[in-house]
Short mmCIF file of C-alpha atoms (C1' of nucleotides) in Angstrom, two decimals:
data_model
loop_
_atom_site.label_atom_id
_atom_site.label_comp_id
_atom_site.label_asym_id
_atom_site.label_seq_id
_atom_site.Cartn_x
_atom_site.Cartn_y
_atom_site.Cartn_z
CA UNK A 1 21.19 7.18 -0.08
CA UNK A 2 18.93 7.99 2.85
CA UNK A 3 18.44 11.50 4.13
CA UNK A 4 20.23 12.72 7.20
CA UNK A 5 17.39 14.44 9.00
CA UNK A 6 19.50 16.63 11.24
CA UNK A 7 16.36 16.71 13.32
CA UNK A 8 14.76 13.73 14.88
CA UNK A 9 11.16 14.07 16.00
CA UNK A 10 10.31 12.58 19.36
CA UNK A 11 7.79 10.15 17.91
CA UNK A 12 10.52 8.82 15.62
CA UNK A 13 12.76 8.04 18.56
CA UNK A 14 9.90 6.41 20.44
CA UNK A 15 9.01 4.42 17.31
CA UNK A 16 12.54 3.07 17.15
CA UNK A 17 12.45 2.04 20.80
CA UNK A 18 9.15 0.23 20.45
CA UNK A 19 9.97 -1.56 17.21
CA UNK A 20 13.28 -2.69 18.64
CA UNK A 21 11.45 -4.19 21.60
CA UNK A 22 9.04 -5.93 19.26
CA UNK A 23 11.88 -7.25 17.10
CA UNK A 24 13.64 -8.54 20.22
CA UNK A 25 10.51 -10.45 21.09
CA UNK A 26 9.64 -8.55 24.25
CA UNK A 27 6.06 -9.63 23.63
CA UNK A 28 4.89 -12.83 21.96
CA UNK A 29 2.61 -12.81 18.92
CA UNK A 30 -0.93 -12.19 20.08
CA UNK A 31 0.20 -10.85 23.43
CA UNK A 32 -1.01 -7.47 24.66
CA UNK A 33 1.33 -4.52 25.05
CA UNK A 34 0.92 -2.17 28.00
CA UNK A 35 -1.85 0.34 27.48
CA UNK A 36 -1.19 3.52 25.57
CA UNK A 37 -1.25 5.49 28.82
CA UNK A 38 1.21 3.23 30.59
CA UNK A 39 3.61 3.07 27.67
CA UNK A 40 3.50 6.85 27.34
CA UNK A 41 4.26 7.28 31.03
CA UNK A 42 7.07 4.74 30.92
CA UNK A 43 8.72 6.39 27.93
CA UNK A 44 8.09 9.90 29.20
CA UNK A 45 5.97 11.19 26.34
CA UNK A 46 2.40 12.38 26.02
CA UNK A 47 -0.43 10.08 25.14
CA UNK A 48 -0.77 11.80 21.77
CA UNK A 49 2.81 11.07 20.80
CA UNK A 50 2.50 7.48 21.99
CA UNK A 51 -0.65 7.12 19.94
CA UNK A 52 1.11 8.36 16.84
CA UNK A 53 3.71 5.63 17.26
CA UNK A 54 1.23 2.85 17.94
CA UNK A 55 -0.96 3.93 15.03
CA UNK A 56 2.02 3.86 12.69
CA UNK A 57 2.95 0.35 13.78
CA UNK A 58 -0.68 -0.66 13.36
CA UNK A 59 -0.67 0.68 9.80
CA UNK A 60 2.41 -1.45 9.12
CA UNK A 61 0.50 -4.44 10.49
CA UNK A 62 3.09 -5.00 13.20
CA UNK A 63 0.51 -4.27 15.89
CA UNK A 64 -3.24 -4.60 16.12
CA UNK A 65 -5.42 -2.36 18.22
CA UNK A 66 -8.85 -3.33 19.43
CA UNK A 67 -11.04 -0.72 21.01
CA UNK A 68 -11.93 -1.63 24.53
CA UNK A 69 -9.37 -4.45 24.68
CA UNK A 70 -5.85 -3.30 24.03
CA UNK A 71 -2.88 -3.26 21.67
CA UNK A 72 -1.49 -6.60 20.53
CA UNK A 73 1.42 -8.00 18.55
CA UNK A 74 -0.09 -8.87 15.17
CA UNK A 75 -0.28 -12.58 14.57
CA UNK A 76 0.54 -14.16 11.23
CA UNK A 77 -2.47 -16.36 11.35
CA UNK A 78 -3.42 -18.31 8.30
CA UNK A 79 -6.48 -16.19 7.63
CA UNK A 80 -4.75 -12.87 8.05
CA UNK A 81 -1.47 -13.54 6.26
CA UNK A 82 -2.89 -15.79 3.60
CA UNK A 83 -4.40 -13.09 1.44
CA UNK A 84 -1.82 -10.50 2.30
CA UNK A 85 1.10 -12.06 0.46
CA UNK A 86 -0.60 -14.80 -1.53
CA UNK A 87 -2.07 -13.06 -4.54
CA UNK A 88 -3.29 -15.89 -6.74
CA UNK A 89 -6.97 -15.95 -7.60
CA UNK A 90 -9.42 -17.03 -10.22
CA UNK A 91 -9.92 -14.54 -13.04
CA UNK A 92 -12.56 -12.14 -11.80
CA UNK A 93 -11.38 -12.16 -8.26
CA UNK A 94 -12.27 -15.29 -6.29
CA UNK A 95 -9.51 -15.80 -3.74
CA UNK A 96 -7.96 -19.21 -3.35
CA UNK A 97 -6.25 -21.20 -0.65
CA UNK A 98 -3.55 -23.64 -1.69
CA UNK A 99 -2.94 -26.97 -0.04
CA UNK A 100 0.22 -28.99 0.16
CA UNK A 101 1.32 -31.54 -2.42
CA UNK A 102 4.89 -32.82 -2.16
CA UNK A 103 7.81 -31.25 -0.35
CA UNK A 104 11.49 -31.76 0.36
CA UNK A 105 14.24 -29.93 2.23
CA UNK A 106 17.99 -29.88 2.50
CA UNK A 107 20.73 -27.73 3.96
CA UNK A 108 23.76 -26.76 1.90
CA UNK A 109 26.27 -24.01 1.28
CA UNK A 110 24.81 -20.87 -0.25
CA UNK A 111 25.47 -20.25 -3.91
CA UNK A 112 26.81 -16.91 -5.10
CA UNK A 113 23.43 -15.78 -6.42
CA UNK A 114 21.81 -16.68 -3.12
CA UNK A 115 24.42 -14.80 -1.11
CA UNK A 116 23.79 -11.77 -3.27
CA UNK A 117 20.01 -11.86 -3.13
CA UNK A 118 19.87 -12.55 0.61
CA UNK A 119 22.93 -10.47 1.53
CA UNK A 120 24.72 -13.39 3.15
CA UNK A 121 28.34 -13.90 4.18
CA UNK A 122 30.73 -15.85 2.04
CA UNK A 123 30.50 -19.04 4.10
CA UNK A 124 26.78 -18.87 4.82
CA UNK A 125 24.58 -21.94 4.64
CA UNK A 126 21.01 -22.03 3.40
CA UNK A 127 17.99 -24.27 3.71
CA UNK A 128 16.46 -25.17 0.37
CA UNK A 129 12.79 -26.10 0.43
CA UNK A 130 10.99 -27.44 -2.61
CA UNK A 131 7.31 -28.00 -2.67
CA UNK A 132 4.35 -28.37 -4.96
CA UNK A 133 1.12 -26.71 -3.89
CA UNK A 134 -2.36 -27.61 -5.01
CA UNK A 135 -5.22 -25.33 -5.91
CA UNK A 136 -8.52 -27.08 -5.35
CA UNK A 137 -6.71 -30.38 -5.42
CA UNK A 138 -4.83 -29.75 -8.66
CA UNK A 139 -1.03 -29.23 -8.70
CA UNK A 140 -0.61 -25.58 -9.67
CA UNK A 141 2.48 -24.06 -8.03
CA UNK A 142 6.10 -25.17 -7.80
CA UNK A 143 8.01 -23.33 -5.13
CA UNK A 144 11.73 -23.17 -4.49
CA UNK A 145 12.43 -21.46 -1.19
CA UNK A 146 15.87 -20.41 0.01
CA UNK A 147 16.32 -19.49 3.68
CA UNK A 148 19.44 -18.43 5.59
CA UNK A 149 20.18 -21.43 7.82
CA UNK A 150 21.38 -19.10 10.57
CA UNK A 151 17.95 -17.50 10.87
CA UNK A 152 15.94 -20.71 10.65
CA UNK A 153 18.00 -23.36 12.45
CA UNK A 154 16.49 -26.81 12.13
CA UNK A 155 13.51 -25.79 10.01
CA UNK A 156 14.37 -28.60 7.60
CA UNK A 157 13.50 -31.08 10.35
CA UNK A 158 10.02 -29.69 10.85
CA UNK A 159 8.39 -31.41 7.93
CA UNK A 160 5.65 -31.57 6.96
CA UNK A 161 5.67 -27.81 6.74
CA UNK A 162 2.51 -25.86 7.43
CA UNK A 163 0.66 -24.41 4.51
CA UNK A 164 1.44 -20.89 5.66
CA UNK A 165 5.19 -20.71 6.13
CA UNK A 166 5.11 -17.15 7.40
CA UNK A 167 3.10 -18.26 10.39
CA UNK A 168 5.82 -20.80 11.17
CA UNK A 169 8.55 -18.21 10.68
CA UNK A 170 6.93 -16.03 13.30
CA UNK A 171 5.88 -18.60 15.87
CA UNK A 172 8.89 -20.88 15.48
CA UNK A 173 11.74 -18.49 14.74
CA UNK A 174 10.58 -15.05 15.82
CA UNK A 175 10.73 -13.77 12.26
CA UNK A 176 7.89 -11.49 11.18
CA UNK A 177 7.54 -10.77 7.48
CA UNK A 178 6.54 -7.16 6.91
CA UNK A 179 6.94 -6.82 3.15
CA UNK A 180 7.80 -8.69 -0.01
CA UNK A 181 9.41 -7.49 -3.22
CA UNK A 182 8.19 -9.43 -6.20
CA UNK A 183 9.16 -9.58 -9.83
CA UNK A 184 6.79 -11.36 -12.19
CA UNK A 185 7.54 -12.65 -15.64
CA UNK A 186 6.00 -15.01 -18.16
CA UNK A 187 7.92 -18.10 -19.17
CA UNK A 188 7.33 -21.41 -20.89
CA UNK A 189 6.79 -24.56 -18.89
CA UNK A 190 9.83 -26.80 -18.75
CA UNK A 191 9.85 -30.59 -18.70
CA UNK A 192 10.06 -30.41 -14.91
CA UNK A 193 7.00 -28.18 -14.80
CA UNK A 194 5.27 -30.73 -16.98
CA UNK A 195 6.18 -33.58 -14.65
CA UNK A 196 5.27 -31.86 -11.41
CA UNK A 197 2.28 -29.77 -12.48
CA UNK A 198 0.89 -31.93 -15.24
CA UNK A 199 0.80 -29.08 -17.73
CA UNK A 200 2.21 -29.28 -21.23
CA UNK A 201 5.83 -28.42 -21.78
CA UNK A 202 5.79 -25.05 -23.54
CA UNK A 203 2.59 -23.87 -21.86
CA UNK A 204 2.77 -20.33 -20.50
CA UNK A 205 3.50 -20.05 -16.79
CA UNK A 206 3.79 -17.15 -14.39
CA UNK A 207 7.09 -16.96 -12.55
CA UNK A 208 7.23 -14.99 -9.32
CA UNK A 209 10.61 -14.06 -7.87
CA UNK A 210 10.11 -12.86 -4.30
CA UNK A 211 12.34 -11.48 -1.57
CA UNK A 212 10.65 -11.36 1.83
CA UNK A 213 11.75 -8.71 4.31
CA UNK A 214 11.59 -8.98 8.09
CA UNK A 215 11.06 -6.42 10.81
CA UNK A 216 14.47 -4.79 10.73
CA UNK A 217 14.67 -4.74 6.92
CA UNK A 218 16.51 -8.04 6.98
CA UNK A 219 16.17 -10.13 3.82
CA UNK A 220 14.82 -13.36 5.15
CA UNK A 221 13.54 -15.51 2.31
CA UNK A 222 14.03 -15.88 -1.42
CA UNK A 223 11.19 -17.67 -3.12
CA UNK A 224 10.78 -18.68 -6.74
CA UNK A 225 7.25 -19.72 -7.65
CA UNK A 226 6.27 -21.23 -10.98
CA UNK A 227 2.53 -21.01 -11.43
CA UNK A 228 0.39 -22.84 -13.90
CA UNK A 229 -1.36 -19.91 -15.54
CA UNK A 230 -4.35 -21.97 -16.56
CA UNK A 231 -7.36 -20.31 -14.99
CA UNK A 232 -5.17 -18.56 -12.40
CA UNK A 233 -4.19 -14.90 -12.16
CA UNK A 234 -2.02 -12.79 -9.90
CA UNK A 235 -4.31 -10.11 -8.47
CA UNK A 236 -2.99 -6.89 -7.00
CA UNK A 237 -4.28 -3.41 -6.22
CA UNK A 238 -2.00 -0.43 -6.69
CA UNK A 239 -2.76 2.74 -4.80
CA UNK B 1 -21.42 -5.24 2.20
CA UNK B 2 -20.07 -2.16 3.92
CA UNK B 3 -20.57 -1.59 7.61
CA UNK B 4 -23.22 0.77 8.85
CA UNK B 5 -21.24 2.64 11.45
CA UNK B 6 -24.16 3.98 13.44
CA UNK B 7 -21.64 6.52 14.58
CA UNK B 8 -19.88 8.92 12.33
CA UNK B 9 -16.72 10.61 13.62
CA UNK B 10 -16.38 14.27 12.91
CA UNK B 11 -13.21 13.84 10.90
CA UNK B 12 -15.09 11.41 8.67
CA UNK B 13 -17.72 14.00 7.87
CA UNK B 14 -15.10 16.64 7.23
CA UNK B 15 -13.21 14.20 5.01
CA UNK B 16 -16.30 13.66 2.90
CA UNK B 17 -16.82 17.40 2.51
CA UNK B 18 -13.26 18.02 1.43
CA UNK B 19 -13.01 15.10 -0.98
CA UNK B 20 -16.29 16.13 -2.58
CA UNK B 21 -14.90 19.60 -3.15
CA UNK B 22 -11.78 18.14 -4.66
CA UNK B 23 -13.80 15.81 -6.89
CA UNK B 24 -15.93 18.73 -8.04
CA UNK B 25 -12.77 20.54 -9.07
CA UNK B 26 -12.96 23.34 -6.52
CA UNK B 27 -9.20 23.61 -6.87
CA UNK B 28 -7.14 22.85 -9.95
CA UNK B 29 -4.28 20.35 -9.93
CA UNK B 30 -1.25 22.00 -8.37
CA UNK B 31 -3.32 24.74 -6.79
CA UNK B 32 -3.06 25.47 -3.06
CA UNK B 33 -5.92 24.84 -0.68
CA UNK B 34 -6.60 27.28 2.16
CA UNK B 35 -4.30 26.79 5.11
CA UNK B 36 -5.07 24.18 7.72
CA UNK B 37 -6.10 26.93 10.14
CA UNK B 38 -8.44 28.64 7.71
CA UNK B 39 -10.06 25.41 6.56
CA UNK B 40 -10.57 24.35 10.17
CA UNK B 41 -12.19 27.68 11.00
CA UNK B 42 -14.40 27.56 7.92
CA UNK B 43 -15.61 24.05 8.66
CA UNK B 44 -15.94 24.66 12.38
CA UNK B 45 -13.50 22.05 13.65
CA UNK B 46 -10.23 22.18 15.53
CA UNK B 47 -6.91 22.32 13.79
CA UNK B 48 -6.15 18.80 15.00
CA UNK B 49 -9.24 17.36 13.36
CA UNK B 50 -8.54 19.26 10.14
CA UNK B 51 -5.00 17.94 10.15
CA UNK B 52 -6.25 14.38 10.48
CA UNK B 53 -8.33 14.86 7.34
CA UNK B 54 -5.61 16.53 5.31
CA UNK B 55 -3.06 13.92 6.37
CA UNK B 56 -5.40 11.13 5.29
CA UNK B 57 -5.88 12.71 1.87
CA UNK B 58 -2.13 13.16 1.62
CA UNK B 59 -1.61 9.46 2.35
CA UNK B 60 -4.02 8.69 -0.49
CA UNK B 61 -1.95 10.94 -2.73
CA UNK B 62 -4.92 13.19 -3.41
CA UNK B 63 -3.16 16.11 -1.72
CA UNK B 64 0.44 17.09 -1.17
CA UNK B 65 1.66 19.05 1.81
CA UNK B 66 4.87 21.04 1.83
CA UNK B 67 6.13 22.44 5.06
CA UNK B 68 6.37 26.19 4.95
CA UNK B 69 4.42 26.41 1.68
CA UNK B 70 0.95 24.93 1.90
CA UNK B 71 -1.37 22.10 0.92
CA UNK B 72 -1.84 21.41 -2.79
CA UNK B 73 -3.93 19.25 -5.09
CA UNK B 74 -1.60 16.44 -6.13
CA UNK B 75 -0.63 16.63 -9.77
CA UNK B 76 -0.40 13.56 -11.95
CA UNK B 77 2.85 14.62 -13.43
CA UNK B 78 4.79 12.25 -15.57
CA UNK B 79 7.49 11.74 -12.95
CA UNK B 80 5.13 11.16 -10.08
CA UNK B 81 2.49 8.98 -11.73
CA UNK B 82 4.84 7.12 -14.01
CA UNK B 83 6.28 4.81 -11.41
CA UNK B 84 3.15 4.64 -9.34
CA UNK B 85 1.03 2.65 -11.77
CA UNK B 86 3.61 1.59 -14.36
CA UNK B 87 5.35 -1.39 -12.82
CA UNK B 88 7.52 -2.74 -15.62
CA UNK B 89 11.23 -2.89 -15.01
CA UNK B 90 14.37 -4.74 -15.94
CA UNK B 91 15.03 -7.86 -13.88
CA UNK B 92 16.85 -6.67 -10.78
CA UNK B 93 14.94 -3.45 -10.50
CA UNK B 94 15.92 -0.77 -13.01
CA UNK B 95 12.80 1.27 -13.70
CA UNK B 96 11.86 2.04 -17.27
CA UNK B 97 9.98 4.73 -19.12
CA UNK B 98 8.08 3.71 -22.22
CA UNK B 99 7.74 5.85 -25.30
CA UNK B 100 5.04 5.88 -27.93
CA UNK B 101 5.02 3.69 -31.02
CA UNK B 102 1.80 3.56 -32.99
CA UNK B 103 -1.69 4.45 -31.84
CA UNK B 104 -5.27 4.58 -33.02
CA UNK B 105 -8.65 5.51 -31.59
CA UNK B 106 -12.32 5.08 -32.33
CA UNK B 107 -15.67 5.56 -30.63
CA UNK B 108 -18.29 2.83 -30.68
CA UNK B 109 -21.07 1.23 -28.68
CA UNK B 110 -19.92 -0.61 -25.57
CA UNK B 111 -19.87 -4.37 -25.70
CA UNK B 112 -21.49 -6.42 -22.98
CA UNK B 113 -18.16 -7.31 -21.36
CA UNK B 114 -17.17 -3.65 -21.34
CA UNK B 115 -20.46 -2.57 -19.80
CA UNK B 116 -19.94 -5.14 -17.08
CA UNK B 117 -16.35 -4.29 -16.30
CA UNK B 118 -16.88 -0.53 -16.35
CA UNK B 119 -20.40 -0.61 -14.87
CA UNK B 120 -21.95 1.20 -17.83
CA UNK B 121 -25.55 1.64 -18.95
CA UNK B 122 -27.03 -0.48 -21.70
CA UNK B 123 -26.66 2.18 -24.40
CA UNK B 124 -23.28 3.53 -23.30
CA UNK B 125 -20.57 4.35 -25.79
CA UNK B 126 -16.86 3.83 -25.29
CA UNK B 127 -13.63 5.12 -26.73
CA UNK B 128 -11.26 2.37 -27.79
CA UNK B 129 -7.58 3.28 -27.85
CA UNK B 130 -4.94 0.94 -29.23
CA UNK B 131 -1.30 1.65 -28.98
CA UNK B 132 2.09 0.07 -29.03
CA UNK B 133 4.64 1.36 -26.56
CA UNK B 134 8.39 1.09 -26.84
CA UNK B 135 10.91 0.30 -24.13
CA UNK B 136 14.28 1.79 -25.00
CA UNK B 137 13.17 2.06 -28.59
CA UNK B 138 11.95 -1.54 -28.92
CA UNK B 139 8.23 -2.36 -29.26
CA UNK B 140 7.37 -4.10 -26.01
CA UNK B 141 3.78 -3.41 -24.97
CA UNK B 142 0.47 -3.62 -26.80
CA UNK B 143 -2.29 -1.77 -25.01
CA UNK B 144 -6.02 -1.85 -25.58
CA UNK B 145 -7.74 0.86 -23.58
CA UNK B 146 -11.50 1.18 -23.13
CA UNK B 147 -12.89 4.45 -21.76
CA UNK B 148 -16.50 5.50 -21.13
CA UNK B 149 -17.13 8.12 -23.83
CA UNK B 150 -19.32 10.10 -21.43
CA UNK B 151 -16.39 10.67 -19.08
CA UNK B 152 -13.82 11.47 -21.77
CA UNK B 153 -15.71 13.36 -24.50
CA UNK B 154 -13.56 14.01 -27.54
CA UNK B 155 -10.44 12.32 -26.23
CA UNK B 156 -10.21 10.40 -29.49
CA UNK B 157 -9.52 13.68 -31.29
CA UNK B 158 -6.56 14.52 -29.07
CA UNK B 159 -4.04 12.34 -30.81
CA UNK B 160 -1.16 11.96 -30.55
CA UNK B 161 -1.84 10.99 -26.95
CA UNK B 162 0.70 11.87 -24.29
CA UNK B 163 2.84 9.10 -22.92
CA UNK B 164 1.20 9.37 -19.53
CA UNK B 165 -2.53 9.08 -20.11
CA UNK B 166 -3.39 9.61 -16.45
CA UNK B 167 -1.92 13.09 -16.61
CA UNK B 168 -4.23 13.84 -19.53
CA UNK B 169 -7.22 12.36 -17.72
CA UNK B 170 -6.63 14.75 -14.86
CA UNK B 171 -5.71 17.93 -16.69
CA UNK B 172 -8.10 17.47 -19.61
CA UNK B 173 -11.10 15.73 -18.05
CA UNK B 174 -10.86 16.31 -14.31
CA UNK B 175 -10.46 12.60 -13.67
CA UNK B 176 -7.92 11.62 -11.02
CA UNK B 177 -6.90 7.97 -10.84
CA UNK B 178 -6.48 6.89 -7.24
CA UNK B 179 -6.10 3.12 -7.58
CA UNK B 180 -5.88 0.28 -10.07
CA UNK B 181 -6.95 -3.33 -9.76
CA UNK B 182 -4.77 -5.58 -11.85
CA UNK B 183 -4.87 -9.24 -12.77
CA UNK B 184 -1.77 -10.72 -14.35
CA UNK B 185 -1.48 -13.92 -16.30
CA UNK B 186 0.97 -15.61 -18.61
CA UNK B 187 -0.08 -16.32 -22.16
CA UNK B 188 1.47 -17.22 -25.50
CA UNK B 189 2.13 -14.56 -28.10
CA UNK B 190 -0.41 -14.52 -30.92
CA UNK B 191 0.25 -13.72 -34.55
CA UNK B 192 -0.80 -10.16 -33.85
CA UNK B 193 1.68 -9.92 -30.98
CA UNK B 194 4.30 -11.21 -33.40
CA UNK B 195 3.42 -8.56 -35.97
CA UNK B 196 3.30 -5.62 -33.62
CA UNK B 197 5.99 -6.50 -31.11
CA UNK B 198 8.33 -8.49 -33.32
CA UNK B 199 8.45 -11.43 -30.94
CA UNK B 200 7.91 -15.03 -32.00
CA UNK B 201 4.39 -16.41 -32.06
CA UNK B 202 4.21 -18.75 -29.09
CA UNK B 203 6.69 -16.79 -26.98
CA UNK B 204 5.56 -16.20 -23.39
CA UNK B 205 3.99 -12.82 -22.69
CA UNK B 206 2.67 -11.14 -19.61
CA UNK B 207 -0.95 -10.01 -19.86
CA UNK B 208 -2.15 -7.31 -17.48
CA UNK B 209 -5.89 -6.71 -17.10
CA UNK B 210 -6.42 -3.43 -15.27
CA UNK B 211 -9.40 -1.49 -14.01
CA UNK B 212 -8.55 2.08 -12.98
CA UNK B 213 -10.61 3.75 -10.29
CA UNK B 214 -11.25 7.47 -9.91
CA UNK B 215 -11.78 9.69 -6.89
CA UNK B 216 -15.32 8.66 -6.10
CA UNK B 217 -14.69 4.96 -6.69
CA UNK B 218 -15.89 5.31 -10.26
CA UNK B 219 -14.49 2.74 -12.71
CA UNK B 220 -12.90 4.90 -15.29
CA UNK B 221 -10.65 2.83 -17.55
CA UNK B 222 -10.22 -0.78 -18.61
CA UNK B 223 -6.81 -1.53 -19.96
CA UNK B 224 -5.44 -4.75 -21.39
CA UNK B 225 -1.67 -4.77 -21.79
CA UNK B 226 0.28 -7.49 -23.54
CA UNK B 227 3.92 -7.28 -22.57
CA UNK B 228 6.86 -8.92 -24.24
CA UNK B 229 8.35 -10.75 -21.30
CA UNK B 230 11.82 -10.78 -22.78
CA UNK B 231 14.05 -9.05 -20.27
CA UNK B 232 11.06 -7.31 -18.68
CA UNK B 233 9.40 -7.98 -15.34
CA UNK B 234 6.44 -6.64 -13.42
CA UNK B 235 7.83 -5.37 -10.12
CA UNK B 236 5.66 -4.83 -7.08
CA UNK B 237 6.09 -4.55 -3.33
CA UNK B 238 3.45 -6.01 -1.04
CA UNK B 239 3.21 -4.66 2.48
"C1'" DG C 1 9.22 38.48 10.10
"C1'" DA C 2 5.03 36.47 8.56
"C1'" DG C 3 2.78 32.41 7.19
"C1'" DT C 4 2.73 27.61 6.45
"C1'" DG C 5 2.88 22.78 7.84
"C1'" DG C 6 5.01 19.56 11.67
"C1'" DT C 7 5.41 18.23 16.48
"C1'" DC C 8 4.04 17.88 21.21
"C1'" DT C 9 1.33 18.43 25.20
"C1'" DA C 10 -2.70 18.05 28.59
"C1'" DG C 11 -7.05 17.10 29.25
"C1'" DA C 12 -11.94 15.96 28.18
"C1'" DC C 13 -15.26 12.98 26.54
"C1'" DC C 14 -17.05 8.91 23.60
"C1'" DA C 15 -17.45 3.94 22.13
"C1'" DC C 16 -16.41 -0.66 23.15
"C1'" DG C 17 -15.48 -5.16 25.75
"C1'" DC C 18 -15.81 -7.52 29.70
"C1'" DA C 19 -16.61 -8.90 34.35
"C1'" DG D 1 -18.22 0.22 36.20
"C1'" DC D 2 -13.76 0.04 34.91
"C1'" DG D 3 -10.10 -0.08 31.57
"C1'" DT D 4 -9.09 0.10 26.88
"C1'" DG D 5 -8.61 2.45 22.50
"C1'" DG D 6 -10.87 6.41 19.54
"C1'" DT D 7 -12.05 11.25 18.96
"C1'" DC D 8 -11.72 16.12 19.67
"C1'" DT D 9 -10.08 20.35 21.46
"C1'" DA D 10 -6.91 24.42 22.55
"C1'" DG D 11 -2.71 26.03 22.69
"C1'" DA D 12 2.41 26.14 22.47
"C1'" DC D 13 6.46 25.78 20.06
"C1'" DC D 14 9.55 24.09 16.09
"C1'" DA D 15 11.09 23.84 11.17
"C1'" DC D 16 10.70 25.47 6.65
"C1'" DT D 17 9.82 28.95 2.77
"C1'" DC D 18 9.60 33.25 0.92
"C1'" DT D 19 9.76 38.21 0.95
#
DNA sequence: GAGTGGTCTAGACCACGCA
DNA sequence: GCGTGGTCTAGACCACTCT
């Protein structure tokens, strides 16, 4: 599939070194990296090459640079991550913040579909989280979240879960989400949707099927969200 | 809203000059710009600064650079633009190419909602395009497209319209789409959806409300798409 | 071989944050 | 005033394309 470059630019090699260090947790979220100058000296490249690497990682939101202060591991804070991967809004654009309704968790053997979607071994175990989230106090989202138990050991004991799971993934398990692949479809509300969201059975709902990807392209979470489409839209900008 | 920088980097000024030239049509789609060296000399900046500008425009897909050949105005060809702004796919990921079913066009005064969404004057006129698009031969998408008549004079006489409208916008009217803002919701199929798409009234459909933005942040198209959600998903990657 | 973009370097100076 | 990132320059060399 992927190209064999046959030629590997220096900045590419340096990039790989730095991202490996980040993935290994050499620095904690929010912690400062050495300065551009010092990193360049340590890795034996010019400041310009080092800058190219750090700028690329900044564009990927793995790092943050602040003029006059330094270069930091990007933190999945509520404010920052919230609107990055949570795309629900009021029609016209007003962004929303969900709050927690009910939740439950259990650990069990992975099903075949889960092993496929998350690229897990035959005997892998998963954590299954179910929760209902509220928008302005009204039940609006049913989420089913499947996590590889090996990556998130003991997460099922950490209830109640924070509103922003990705913040917990990073601070509690060293897992940084860098991208999500989503597939949206329209479906009809089931009896369960009716019970948990209070909408009519047969009402239209938005279903979001998401795979979240971590730093080293590892598939880390499979999330199915069923969204009451009443006065809610999924807002996205394509560029 | 936007920051007043109080300080304007050189590359920013050069960027503005170049993008204005592109917007004015100084070069045709597919045509080569002067080389990096020559542009830098002409604008009185170093090659490094010029490169920063050209790389930024390349990242925005306004330009394309090919090593050994030159820098070109990006063309909205079918292949390139198709998958950039058309996000429908089979569940699991197989990308699709729609073909044309029926279509119609008329010119009329803009309604209030249209003037608001497209930021038009009180007496503006719009072109209204309606079409049904087929996926693998089956009617699957109903589109209602509203265009400012002033930007697309006579487009209603160019039927049949090409499958990829954005290619026509660029080659026929000098309008390059650089981004789209979309809001998705789930709704129930109406009687009209039933008639034109052959799905049952009351079936769930995906509704996509899109504003397309041109080079100078001009709102250029409002498109409402009603998609038969049977075996079709909207696929997007968030980063 | 000539011309293009792509990489890499070394060094200067500017803007910002903080003590 | 010092250390940080941000900008800008000048020049060298590499990789790719075409003649």
